[in-house]
Amino acid sequence: QVQLQESGPGLVKPSETLSLTCAVSGYSISSGYCWGWIRQPPGKGLEWIGAVYHSGHTHYDPSLKSRVTISVDTSKNQFSLRLSSVTAADTAVYYCARQPHYYDNSGYRYYMDVWGKGTTVTVSS
Amino acid sequence: DIVMTQTPLSLSVTPGQPASISCKSTQSLLHSDGRTYLYWYLQRPGQPPQVLIYEASKLFSGVPDRFSGSASGTDFTLKISRVEAEDVGVYYCMQSIQLPLTFGQGTRLDIK
């Protein structure tokens, strides 16, 4: 049974970098799938941040692209999110998820089928 | 970006009664590969979302068959044939035919 677990600081100061890790158990990341991050601001809906393929190829939401880096570490079977220059608007519950996908010459199409429980990140001084 | 619009934003249902949630996309979600890239998720209170329906009308593994999805052009519907107490939460539609993935605003379902 695949399980995902987010970890990282719960409090980040404005202008600093948010860093989270998602540990995957029950499945080897190097075997396939895309792996992604989604966030949910307090009392609001879901926002997709981006995803990384096991090869390291990435996709990001254009609105966050200049500040986001998602990377994969197959040796540790985990993937990570870095979000720079954070503000209060980045306060949210951050989820990691497995993303089954289809791919052809028109690009990737994927969804989320297994989610972590989420971790709350607050941006405040 | 593709905009997903859900209606209603909230509904209150008596147990055993049906419920229906609509979602409309600003672009077609039907790909040339024949698949329709529309998904339905349920987020129970304090929980991460879970997928209910994939590719507009296919029931995800383990999901009760009282849930069903349908599509007509850019209009999509999630139906619950008989609402149960465990169906309480927020329902989201999501498209994945084009990046970035985008979600509807969510529809909150509670029990009368």
mmCIF file of C-alpha atoms in Angstrom, chain A residues 38 40 43-48 59-62 95 99 102 104 106 108-113 115-118, chain B residues 1 31-33 35 37 39 41 43 47-51 54-55 60 92 94 96-101 103 105:
data_model
loop_
_atom_site.group_PDB
_atom_site.id
_atom_site.type_symbol
_atom_site.label_atom_id
_atom_site.label_comp_id
_atom_site.label_asym_id
_atom_site.label_seq_id
_atom_site.Cartn_x
_atom_site.Cartn_y
_atom_site.Cartn_z
ATOM 1 C CA ILE A 38 -0.927 20.767 -3.962
ATOM 2 C CA GLN A 40 -4.930 24.653 0.350
ATOM 3 C CA GLY A 43 -10.742 28.009 4.386
ATOM 4 C CA LYS A 44 -10.112 27.960 0.646
ATOM 5 C CA GLY A 45 -9.913 25.521 -2.243
ATOM 6 C CA LEU A 46 -7.167 23.415 -3.772
ATOM 7 C CA GLU A 47 -4.251 24.826 -5.764
ATOM 8 C CA TRP A 48 -1.892 22.659 -7.797
ATOM 9 C CA HIS A 59 5.951 21.010 -14.455
ATOM 10 C CA TYR A 60 4.946 24.057 -12.449
ATOM 11 C CA ASP A 61 1.941 26.314 -12.161
ATOM 12 C CA PRO A 62 2.975 29.411 -14.146
ATOM 13 C CA TYR A 95 -0.170 18.073 0.344
ATOM 14 C CA GLN A 99 0.069 11.504 -9.985
ATOM 15 C CA TYR A 102 -0.843 9.831 -19.696
ATOM 16 C CA ASP A 104 1.978 11.801 -25.733
ATOM 17 C CA SER A 106 0.539 16.844 -26.725
ATOM 18 C CA TYR A 108 1.302 15.239 -19.828
ATOM 19 C CA ARG A 109 -2.164 14.713 -18.416
ATOM 20 C CA TYR A 110 -2.366 13.503 -14.853
ATOM 21 C CA TYR A 111 -4.388 13.452 -11.678
ATOM 22 C CA MET A 112 -3.803 12.661 -8.006
ATOM 23 C CA ASP A 113 -4.752 9.239 -6.674
ATOM 24 C CA TRP A 115 -2.355 11.840 -1.072
ATOM 25 C CA GLY A 116 -0.331 12.539 2.026
ATOM 26 C CA LYS A 117 -2.181 13.743 5.102
ATOM 27 C CA GLY A 118 -0.925 17.279 4.605
ATOM 28 C CA ASP B 1 -5.887 28.581 -17.661
ATOM 29 C CA HIS B 31 -8.777 14.789 -25.691
ATOM 30 C CA SER B 32 -7.989 13.285 -29.079
ATOM 31 C CA ASP B 33 -7.062 10.087 -27.219
ATOM 32 C CA ARG B 35 -10.522 10.387 -22.752
ATOM 33 C CA TYR B 37 -9.948 14.680 -18.359
ATOM 34 C CA TYR B 39 -12.068 14.264 -12.053
ATOM 35 C CA TYR B 41 -12.749 14.581 -5.424
ATOM 36 C CA GLN B 43 -12.494 16.156 0.927
ATOM 37 C CA GLN B 47 -8.766 14.849 5.584
ATOM 38 C CA PRO B 48 -6.908 15.078 2.270
ATOM 39 C CA PRO B 49 -9.024 14.830 -0.875
ATOM 40 C CA GLN B 50 -9.835 11.411 -2.278
ATOM 41 C CA VAL B 51 -10.677 10.670 -5.874
ATOM 42 C CA TYR B 54 -11.876 9.756 -13.026
ATOM 43 C CA GLU B 55 -12.188 10.561 -16.713
ATOM 44 C CA PHE B 60 -12.426 4.914 -8.866
ATOM 45 C CA TYR B 92 -14.185 19.414 -6.068
ATOM 46 C CA MET B 94 -10.629 19.136 -11.476
ATOM 47 C CA SER B 96 -6.162 17.827 -16.321
ATOM 48 C CA ILE B 97 -6.345 18.157 -20.101
ATOM 49 C CA GLN B 98 -4.132 21.230 -19.873
ATOM 50 C CA LEU B 99 -1.536 22.377 -17.376
ATOM 51 C CA PRO B 100 -1.847 23.918 -14.878
ATOM 52 C CA LEU B 101 -4.322 21.576 -13.247
ATOM 53 C CA PHE B 103 -10.065 22.946 -9.586
ATOM 54 C CA GLN B 105 -14.337 26.289 -6.022
#
